[in-house]
Short mmCIF file of C-alpha atoms in Angstrom, two decimals:
data_model
loop_
_atom_site.label_atom_id
_atom_site.label_comp_id
_atom_site.label_asym_id
_atom_site.label_seq_id
_atom_site.Cartn_x
_atom_site.Cartn_y
_atom_site.Cartn_z
CA MET A 131 -24.26 23.02 -15.36
CA LYS A 132 -25.08 19.41 -15.39
CA ILE A 133 -22.14 16.95 -15.09
CA ALA A 134 -22.19 13.29 -15.64
CA ILE A 135 -19.87 11.21 -13.66
CA ILE A 136 -19.37 7.82 -15.53
CA ASP A 137 -20.36 4.89 -13.15
CA TYR A 138 -18.54 1.79 -13.73
CA LYS A 139 -17.79 0.89 -9.91
CA ALA A 140 -14.18 2.13 -10.21
CA GLY A 141 -13.29 3.47 -6.77
CA ASN A 142 -14.01 6.45 -4.76
CA ILE A 143 -16.13 8.81 -6.49
CA LYS A 144 -17.70 10.58 -3.38
CA SER A 145 -14.91 13.17 -3.39
CA VAL A 146 -15.07 14.06 -7.15
CA GLU A 147 -18.94 14.48 -6.67
CA ALA A 148 -18.49 16.67 -3.51
CA ALA A 149 -15.75 18.92 -5.18
CA LEU A 150 -18.04 19.49 -8.19
CA GLN A 151 -21.00 20.28 -5.86
CA ARG A 152 -18.94 22.66 -3.81
CA LEU A 153 -18.47 24.31 -7.21
CA GLY A 154 -22.23 24.65 -7.74
CA CYS A 155 -22.55 21.97 -10.36
CA GLN A 156 -25.41 19.42 -10.61
CA THR A 157 -23.78 16.05 -10.82
CA VAL A 158 -25.19 12.50 -11.98
CA LEU A 159 -23.53 9.36 -11.33
CA THR A 160 -24.59 7.24 -14.39
CA LYS A 161 -23.97 4.53 -16.91
CA GLU A 162 -26.89 5.63 -18.97
CA HIS A 163 -25.73 6.40 -22.33
CA ASP A 164 -28.29 9.11 -23.23
CA VAL A 165 -27.63 10.87 -19.76
CA ILE A 166 -23.79 10.87 -20.61
CA THR A 167 -24.25 12.19 -24.00
CA SER A 168 -26.51 14.90 -23.21
CA ALA A 169 -24.58 16.09 -20.13
CA ASP A 170 -22.87 19.54 -20.37
CA LYS A 171 -19.54 17.82 -19.21
CA VAL A 172 -18.49 14.32 -18.40
CA ILE A 173 -16.15 13.13 -15.57
CA PHE A 174 -14.43 9.77 -16.37
CA PRO A 175 -12.96 8.80 -12.93
CA GLY A 176 -11.21 5.66 -11.92
CA VAL A 177 -9.05 4.13 -9.26
CA GLY A 178 -8.16 0.51 -9.24
CA ASN A 179 -7.01 -1.99 -11.89
CA ALA A 180 -7.07 -1.19 -15.66
CA GLY A 181 -8.09 -4.73 -16.83
CA ALA A 182 -11.06 -4.91 -14.51
CA ALA A 183 -12.19 -1.44 -15.34
CA MET A 184 -11.97 -2.06 -19.05
CA GLU A 185 -14.20 -5.10 -18.51
CA ALA A 186 -16.63 -3.04 -16.42
CA LEU A 187 -16.74 -0.41 -19.42
CA LYS A 188 -17.31 -3.12 -22.13
CA SER A 189 -20.01 -4.84 -20.20
CA THR A 190 -22.09 -1.78 -20.34
CA GLY A 191 -21.17 -0.62 -23.72
CA LEU A 192 -19.61 2.63 -22.27
CA ASN A 193 -16.40 1.70 -24.12
CA LYS A 194 -18.09 2.70 -27.54
CA ILE A 195 -19.76 5.82 -26.05
CA ILE A 196 -16.94 7.63 -24.36
CA PRO A 197 -14.62 8.08 -27.54
CA GLU A 198 -17.66 9.64 -29.44
CA LEU A 199 -18.41 12.20 -26.81
CA LYS A 200 -18.51 15.75 -28.10
CA GLN A 201 -18.53 17.89 -24.84
CA PRO A 202 -15.43 18.34 -22.66
CA VAL A 203 -14.38 15.06 -21.01
CA LEU A 204 -11.96 14.89 -18.00
CA GLY A 205 -10.37 11.61 -17.32
CA ILE A 206 -8.88 11.31 -13.68
CA CYS A 207 -6.18 8.90 -12.85
CA LEU A 208 -7.30 5.42 -14.19
CA GLY A 209 -9.75 7.31 -16.25
CA MET A 210 -7.08 9.18 -17.97
CA GLN A 211 -4.90 6.04 -18.48
CA LEU A 212 -7.91 4.18 -19.98
CA MET A 213 -8.31 6.88 -22.63
CA CYS A 214 -4.99 5.84 -24.09
CA ARG A 215 -4.40 2.86 -26.55
CA HIS A 216 -3.12 0.32 -24.22
CA SER A 217 -1.97 -0.30 -20.76
CA GLN A 218 0.89 -2.54 -19.55
CA GLU A 219 -1.26 -3.11 -16.48
CA GLU A 220 -2.79 -6.67 -17.32
CA ASP A 221 -1.94 -5.98 -20.98
CA THR A 222 -5.11 -4.12 -21.35
CA ASP A 223 -6.40 -2.46 -24.64
CA GLY A 224 -7.84 1.11 -23.71
CA LEU A 225 -10.29 3.38 -25.60
CA GLY A 226 -7.54 4.76 -27.97
CA ILE A 227 -8.43 8.29 -27.83
CA PHE A 228 -4.72 9.06 -27.23
CA ASP A 229 -2.40 6.97 -29.34
CA ILE A 230 0.03 6.21 -26.52
CA ASN A 231 0.85 3.22 -24.32
CA VAL A 232 0.49 3.38 -20.59
CA VAL A 233 3.83 1.80 -19.01
CA LYS A 234 4.88 0.79 -15.52
CA PHE A 235 7.12 3.18 -13.57
CA ASN A 236 10.68 1.72 -13.83
CA ALA A 237 12.26 2.34 -10.28
CA THR A 238 15.80 2.51 -11.17
CA ASN A 239 17.05 4.30 -8.01
CA GLY A 240 15.05 2.54 -5.33
CA GLU A 241 12.01 4.77 -5.65
CA LYS A 242 8.78 3.48 -4.13
CA ILE A 243 5.89 2.34 -6.21
CA PRO A 244 3.23 3.42 -6.14
CA HIS A 245 4.07 7.14 -6.86
CA MET A 246 2.14 8.27 -3.92
CA GLY A 247 1.87 11.66 -2.45
CA TRP A 248 2.09 15.37 -3.60
CA ASN A 249 4.28 16.13 -6.55
CA GLU A 250 5.05 19.21 -8.62
CA ILE A 251 3.45 19.82 -12.19
CA TYR A 252 5.00 22.03 -14.83
CA ASN A 253 5.16 22.99 -18.57
CA LEU A 254 1.05 23.62 -18.11
CA LYS A 255 -0.73 23.92 -21.32
CA THR A 256 -4.41 24.37 -22.07
CA PRO A 257 -7.03 26.52 -20.29
CA LEU A 258 -7.35 23.79 -17.67
CA TYR A 259 -4.24 25.36 -16.02
CA LYS A 260 -5.33 29.06 -16.12
CA GLY A 261 -4.12 30.75 -13.08
CA ILE A 262 -2.00 27.81 -11.98
CA THR A 263 1.60 28.46 -11.71
CA ASP A 264 4.43 25.97 -12.49
CA ASN A 265 5.52 23.53 -9.86
CA SER A 266 2.25 23.62 -8.09
CA PHE A 267 1.97 20.39 -5.95
CA MET A 268 -0.81 17.82 -6.81
CA TYR A 269 -1.81 14.50 -5.25
CA PHE A 270 -0.90 11.29 -7.17
CA VAL A 271 -1.54 7.80 -6.48
CA HIS A 272 -0.45 5.46 -9.33
CA SER A 273 2.00 2.81 -10.36
CA TYR A 274 1.52 3.08 -14.16
CA MET A 275 2.06 6.20 -16.23
CA VAL A 276 1.73 7.93 -19.53
CA PRO A 277 5.03 9.01 -21.10
CA VAL A 278 5.53 12.41 -22.55
CA PHE A 279 4.22 12.85 -25.88
CA GLU A 280 2.74 15.37 -28.40
CA TYR A 281 -0.39 15.69 -26.39
CA THR A 282 1.08 16.05 -22.92
CA ALA A 283 -0.53 19.10 -21.34
CA ALA A 284 1.45 19.24 -18.00
CA LYS A 285 4.47 17.28 -16.89
CA CYS A 286 5.74 15.61 -13.70
CA ASN A 287 8.70 13.89 -12.66
CA TYR A 288 9.17 10.69 -10.76
CA THR A 289 11.97 8.29 -11.81
CA THR A 290 11.55 9.98 -15.04
CA GLU A 291 9.45 12.72 -16.82
CA PHE A 292 5.82 11.56 -17.46
CA SER A 293 2.50 13.03 -18.55
CA ALA A 294 0.85 14.59 -15.36
CA SER A 295 -1.92 15.82 -17.73
CA ILE A 296 -2.95 15.09 -21.50
CA ALA A 297 -5.34 17.01 -23.79
CA LYS A 298 -6.64 16.56 -27.30
CA ASP A 299 -9.87 18.18 -28.77
CA ASN A 300 -12.52 17.89 -26.19
CA PHE A 301 -10.64 15.16 -24.21
CA TYR A 302 -8.67 16.07 -21.02
CA GLY A 303 -6.81 13.83 -18.71
CA VAL A 304 -5.16 14.23 -15.40
CA GLN A 305 -3.15 11.72 -13.66
CA PHE A 306 -3.29 13.48 -10.22
CA HIS A 307 -6.46 13.74 -8.18
CA PRO A 308 -7.69 17.19 -8.39
CA GLU A 309 -10.43 16.64 -6.02
CA LYS A 310 -7.78 15.59 -3.45
CA SER A 311 -5.30 18.35 -4.38
CA GLY A 312 -6.62 21.15 -2.05
CA THR A 313 -7.46 24.71 -3.40
CA ILE A 314 -5.20 24.36 -6.48
CA GLY A 315 -7.07 20.97 -7.53
CA GLN A 316 -10.47 22.70 -6.95
CA LEU A 317 -9.32 25.60 -9.36
CA ILE A 318 -8.45 22.81 -12.03
CA LEU A 319 -11.96 21.40 -11.66
CA GLU A 320 -13.40 25.04 -11.88
CA ASN A 321 -11.38 25.59 -14.96
CA PHE A 322 -12.87 22.47 -16.49
CA ILE A 323 -16.29 23.49 -15.85
CA LYS A 324 -15.72 26.76 -17.60
CA LEU A 325 -14.36 25.15 -20.84
CA MET B 73 10.18 16.08 -6.80
CA LEU B 74 7.80 13.97 -4.79
CA ALA B 75 7.30 15.78 -1.49
CA LYS B 76 7.52 14.34 2.07
CA ARG B 77 4.31 14.09 3.66
CA ILE B 78 3.21 15.54 7.00
CA ILE B 79 0.01 13.57 8.48
CA ALA B 80 -1.98 14.57 11.35
CA CYS B 81 -3.85 11.56 13.24
CA LEU B 82 -7.20 12.33 14.86
CA ASP B 83 -8.55 9.82 17.49
CA VAL B 84 -12.29 9.54 16.99
CA LYS B 85 -14.70 7.91 19.60
CA ASP B 86 -18.55 7.92 18.97
CA GLY B 87 -18.12 10.19 15.93
CA GLN B 88 -16.18 12.95 18.14
CA THR B 89 -12.46 13.80 18.26
CA VAL B 90 -11.27 12.68 21.65
CA LYS B 91 -7.96 14.35 22.27
CA GLY B 92 -7.94 18.06 23.29
CA VAL B 93 -7.17 20.55 20.84
CA SER B 94 -5.94 24.10 20.94
CA PHE B 95 -6.88 25.54 17.66
CA GLU B 96 -7.96 29.14 18.07
CA ASN B 97 -11.11 30.24 16.17
CA LEU B 98 -12.44 26.66 16.26
CA ARG B 99 -16.00 26.53 17.40
CA TYR B 100 -16.19 22.94 17.81
CA ALA B 101 -12.88 21.47 18.68
CA GLY B 102 -14.58 18.07 19.02
CA ASP B 103 -15.68 18.10 15.52
CA PRO B 104 -13.62 15.81 13.47
CA VAL B 105 -14.72 17.42 10.25
CA GLU B 106 -14.13 21.00 11.43
CA LEU B 107 -10.64 19.84 12.89
CA GLY B 108 -9.85 18.17 9.65
CA LYS B 109 -10.64 21.39 7.88
CA ALA B 110 -8.43 23.54 10.06
CA TYR B 111 -5.59 21.07 9.38
CA SER B 112 -6.07 21.15 5.73
CA GLU B 113 -6.09 25.00 5.63
CA GLN B 114 -2.85 24.89 7.59
CA GLY B 115 -1.39 22.77 4.92
CA VAL B 116 -1.28 19.22 6.29
CA ASP B 117 -0.78 16.67 3.48
CA GLU B 118 -3.20 13.92 4.69
CA LEU B 119 -5.30 13.03 7.80
CA VAL B 120 -5.71 9.84 9.44
CA TYR B 121 -8.98 9.20 11.46
CA LEU B 122 -8.43 6.56 14.02
CA ASP B 123 -11.81 5.18 15.35
CA ILE B 124 -11.21 3.88 18.78
CA THR B 125 -14.88 3.43 19.44
CA ALA B 126 -15.39 0.40 21.58
CA THR B 127 -19.11 -0.24 20.84
CA ASN B 128 -20.81 -1.53 17.74
CA GLU B 129 -23.46 1.04 18.06
CA GLY B 130 -20.70 3.92 18.32
CA ARG B 131 -18.88 2.42 15.30
CA LYS B 132 -21.77 3.00 13.00
CA GLN B 133 -21.28 6.66 13.38
CA ILE B 134 -17.90 6.32 11.49
CA TYR B 135 -19.75 6.20 8.24
CA SER B 136 -21.49 9.33 8.57
CA LEU B 137 -18.21 10.88 9.73
CA VAL B 138 -16.48 9.52 6.52
CA GLU B 139 -19.14 10.87 4.22
CA SER B 140 -19.04 14.31 5.89
CA VAL B 141 -15.23 14.41 5.59
CA ALA B 142 -15.23 13.37 2.02
CA LYS B 143 -17.79 16.16 1.34
CA ASN B 144 -16.00 18.87 3.20
CA LEU B 145 -12.26 18.19 2.67
CA SER B 146 -10.11 18.14 -0.34
CA ILE B 147 -7.00 16.38 0.88
CA PRO B 148 -6.74 12.65 1.30
CA PHE B 149 -7.67 10.87 4.38
CA THR B 150 -7.32 7.34 5.84
CA ILE B 151 -9.88 5.71 8.31
CA GLY B 152 -8.45 3.07 10.77
CA GLY B 153 -9.59 1.21 13.84
CA GLY B 154 -11.62 -1.89 14.07
CA ILE B 155 -11.91 -2.78 10.26
CA SER B 156 -11.89 -6.62 10.02
CA SER B 157 -13.55 -7.49 6.78
CA VAL B 158 -13.88 -6.61 3.09
CA GLU B 159 -17.46 -5.62 3.64
CA ASP B 160 -16.13 -3.01 6.42
CA ALA B 161 -13.84 -1.67 3.93
CA GLU B 162 -16.16 -1.53 0.95
CA ASN B 163 -18.69 0.51 3.14
CA LEU B 164 -15.88 2.92 3.95
CA LEU B 165 -15.02 3.25 0.25
CA ILE B 166 -18.54 3.78 -0.70
CA TYR B 167 -18.95 6.64 1.88
CA GLY B 168 -15.70 8.15 0.47
CA ALA B 169 -12.60 6.97 2.33
CA ASP B 170 -9.36 7.37 0.28
CA LYS B 171 -7.63 4.70 2.23
CA ILE B 172 -8.08 2.43 5.02
CA SER B 173 -5.81 1.02 7.57
CA VAL B 174 -5.66 -2.42 9.15
CA ASN B 175 -3.78 -3.47 12.07
CA SER B 176 -5.09 -6.41 14.43
CA ALA B 177 -7.32 -7.74 11.70
CA ALA B 178 -4.32 -8.34 9.50
CA VAL B 179 -2.41 -10.20 12.14
CA LYS B 180 -5.47 -12.34 12.87
CA ASN B 181 -6.12 -12.93 9.11
CA PRO B 182 -3.13 -11.91 6.86
CA GLN B 183 -5.33 -13.04 3.76
CA LEU B 184 -7.52 -9.98 4.60
CA VAL B 185 -4.70 -7.84 3.13
CA SER B 186 -4.53 -9.89 -0.03
CA ASP B 187 -8.29 -9.85 -0.53
CA LEU B 188 -8.48 -6.01 0.13
CA ALA B 189 -5.76 -5.27 -2.31
CA LYS B 190 -7.05 -7.48 -4.99
CA LYS B 191 -10.67 -5.89 -4.65
CA PHE B 192 -9.76 -2.23 -4.26
CA GLY B 193 -6.19 -1.84 -5.37
CA LYS B 194 -3.19 -1.48 -3.15
CA GLN B 195 -3.48 2.34 -2.88
CA PHE B 196 -6.49 1.72 -0.70
CA VAL B 197 -4.87 -0.30 1.82
CA VAL B 198 -2.43 0.82 4.62
CA VAL B 199 -1.06 -1.63 7.05
CA ALA B 200 -0.43 -0.36 10.46
CA ILE B 201 2.04 -2.13 12.68
CA ASP B 202 2.63 -1.35 16.26
CA ALA B 203 6.06 -2.80 17.29
CA LYS B 204 8.08 -2.65 20.49
CA GLU B 205 11.87 -3.32 20.63
CA ILE B 206 12.57 -6.06 23.12
CA ASN B 207 15.95 -7.29 23.57
CA ASN B 208 17.01 -6.02 20.09
CA GLN B 209 14.03 -7.58 18.41
CA TRP B 210 10.99 -5.62 17.20
CA ILE B 211 7.83 -7.63 18.28
CA VAL B 212 4.51 -6.67 16.64
CA HIS B 213 1.74 -5.97 19.02
CA THR B 214 -2.05 -5.85 18.54
CA HIS B 215 -5.12 -4.37 20.29
CA GLY B 216 -3.74 -0.91 20.56
CA GLY B 217 -0.45 -2.22 21.84
CA LYS B 218 -1.88 -4.43 24.59
CA LYS B 219 -1.13 -7.80 23.02
CA ALA B 220 2.38 -9.12 21.99
CA THR B 221 2.39 -11.47 18.90
CA ASN B 222 5.24 -13.78 17.79
CA LEU B 223 5.68 -11.75 14.65
CA GLU B 224 8.81 -9.66 14.00
CA LEU B 225 8.51 -6.41 12.37
CA TYR B 226 10.76 -6.46 9.37
CA SER B 227 9.39 -9.91 8.15
CA TRP B 228 5.90 -9.05 8.96
CA ALA B 229 6.16 -5.66 6.97
CA LYS B 230 7.54 -7.70 4.07
CA GLU B 231 4.89 -10.38 4.09
CA MET B 232 2.16 -7.26 4.14
CA GLU B 233 3.98 -5.65 1.06
CA GLU B 234 3.87 -8.87 -0.76
CA ARG B 235 0.22 -9.44 0.03
CA GLY B 236 -0.47 -6.10 -1.39
CA ALA B 237 -0.21 -3.30 1.27
CA GLY B 238 0.11 -0.02 -0.38
CA GLU B 239 1.78 1.66 2.50
CA ILE B 240 3.12 0.70 5.89
CA LEU B 241 2.53 2.87 8.99
CA PHE B 242 5.10 1.77 11.52
CA THR B 243 4.53 3.09 15.08
CA SER B 244 7.44 2.44 17.50
CA MET B 245 5.79 1.84 20.95
CA ASN B 246 9.20 2.58 22.54
CA HIS B 247 9.00 6.22 21.09
CA ASP B 248 5.25 6.86 21.13
CA GLY B 249 4.44 9.47 23.53
CA HIS B 250 7.95 10.36 24.65
CA GLN B 251 8.43 13.30 22.12
CA ASN B 252 12.20 12.28 21.76
CA GLY B 253 12.15 11.83 18.14
CA PHE B 254 11.29 8.89 15.74
CA ALA B 255 12.89 5.45 15.72
CA ASN B 256 15.14 6.39 12.87
CA GLU B 257 17.51 3.53 12.74
CA SER B 258 14.84 1.00 12.37
CA LEU B 259 12.75 3.22 10.12
CA ALA B 260 15.71 3.58 7.84
CA LYS B 261 16.10 -0.27 7.67
CA LEU B 262 12.39 -0.71 7.13
CA SER B 263 12.23 1.85 4.49
CA GLU B 264 15.26 0.42 2.52
CA MET B 265 13.88 -3.25 2.58
CA LEU B 266 10.41 -2.07 1.26
CA THR B 267 9.40 -0.84 -2.04
CA ILE B 268 6.22 0.82 -0.77
CA PRO B 269 6.05 4.12 1.21
CA VAL B 270 6.79 4.06 4.95
CA ILE B 271 4.78 6.28 7.25
CA ALA B 272 6.67 6.99 10.49
CA SER B 273 4.73 7.25 13.71
CA GLY B 274 5.63 7.65 17.50
CA GLY B 275 8.17 10.10 19.08
CA ALA B 276 7.66 13.62 17.33
CA GLY B 277 8.36 16.42 19.73
CA GLU B 278 10.37 19.08 18.06
CA MET B 279 10.58 20.35 14.47
CA GLU B 280 14.00 18.83 14.09
CA HIS B 281 12.48 15.34 14.63
CA PHE B 282 10.72 15.59 11.36
CA LYS B 283 13.89 16.55 9.53
CA ASP B 284 15.56 13.60 11.12
CA VAL B 285 12.98 11.11 10.22
CA PHE B 286 13.07 12.16 6.64
CA THR B 287 16.83 12.17 6.41
CA LYS B 288 18.03 9.65 8.98
CA GLY B 289 14.70 7.61 9.09
CA LYS B 290 14.40 7.65 5.20
CA ALA B 291 10.70 7.88 5.89
CA ASP B 292 8.31 8.94 3.19
CA ALA B 293 5.61 10.56 5.51
CA ALA B 294 5.56 11.30 9.15
CA LEU B 295 2.55 11.16 11.42
CA ALA B 296 1.94 12.93 14.67
CA ALA B 297 -1.04 13.69 16.91
CA SER B 298 -0.67 15.41 20.31
CA ILE B 299 2.05 17.68 19.14
CA PHE B 300 -0.22 19.29 16.46
CA HIS B 301 -3.50 19.02 18.51
CA PHE B 302 -1.84 20.81 21.48
CA GLY B 303 -0.39 23.51 19.25
CA LYS B 304 3.21 22.66 20.11
CA ILE B 305 4.13 22.69 16.53
CA ALA B 306 2.15 24.33 14.03
CA ILE B 307 2.10 22.94 10.53
CA PRO B 308 2.83 26.09 8.47
CA GLU B 309 5.84 26.75 10.82
CA LEU B 310 7.08 22.97 10.45
CA LYS B 311 6.70 23.36 6.56
CA GLN B 312 8.88 26.49 6.52
CA TYR B 313 11.39 24.95 8.76
CA LEU B 314 11.68 21.89 6.62
CA ILE B 315 11.93 23.77 3.36
CA LYS B 316 14.83 25.83 5.05
CA GLU B 317 16.48 22.64 6.09
CA LYS B 318 16.05 21.45 2.32
CA ILE B 319 13.54 18.93 2.92
CA ASN B 320 11.14 18.58 -0.19
CA VAL B 321 7.55 19.30 1.28
CA ARG B 322 4.55 20.87 -0.10
CA PRO B 323 4.50 24.66 0.95
#
């Protein structure tokens, strides 16, 4: 199993690499278009700022490649948000794979932002969550979120109900960090590899 | 619901854990990676590795430690101690750190926190504040609590938040080491005035202290070291106790 991890200098990818390697995958961190398009699976990671991240994708032409991918693609955290149409973070246009806008959390009851720590996911859909029970705790770190919409594959609640995960065709997104979510996170990565 | 976090702190010197530990079935109690794994398996929510190495030579070993922790652990971890530049932080990120914590360096150069947040995102930046209550005023200290500054806890924490800190790790020097409970009243005040999470540190001695720090102290996370290392409180029992007390924690 050869997995391409998209390299656009967006945060900590060491842990994603390590988690996949523990599952016996061969990983390659790359921005080469042909390496990405020929991989069995693609991971689209990301931590940081949406505006800067989109600029980095455009500068290497990856913004054109990613929406055309045919194999299973998993966007993690900012990676998932960039697969959406637009982000309120620095008024950034995303890749538009999912027709939904990413918005900032509205802390109406004095909730702390970023949403940081372990929270429960529920209403789990798609084979990504095979063997995973409702209300499993996953590790989240984010200030912007994808609202619940028709492609929501898992929900979470913080200030409001939002998409902990999204899925459409071969594109999957997780707002949480499976590589930081202990054994349950590892199982989600394993499910992704098996897709 | 977002869970309250339990964080174990490990002091590391020249790449080895320094405080004694009483984990059974642990072959290398001094190995910070093995120890971190043991904590992770017990259900700790996060780890903080605090590098107390004094020499530059010893400090380089922190990179291989970070790399090894990132490879072997699947929970978030923070590296703190001696980080004083954007370059230091970037190296730690490259080797796999999820967060870094800065303390004395932020006092010396507050702009550092702004620069770190801008470059790596605020989620990467924990600002640790050691403070001591003297005549009803919380005075910020640096250099492991040895040097008093002219900064006051609340205004300093607010400035750090405004500059881009993602979390504040507040250690009460009055409570640290006494195992009589956390500085709950001051923690609550701090937590209410900030819009970022507060990690409470200093004073954990009994399981009840954790309940109090989350209810009375309004902390988002609680950090402890010796009581975990010496086995006075086991993480699984602590979690069970907190769940029974209706505190939302990850089982």
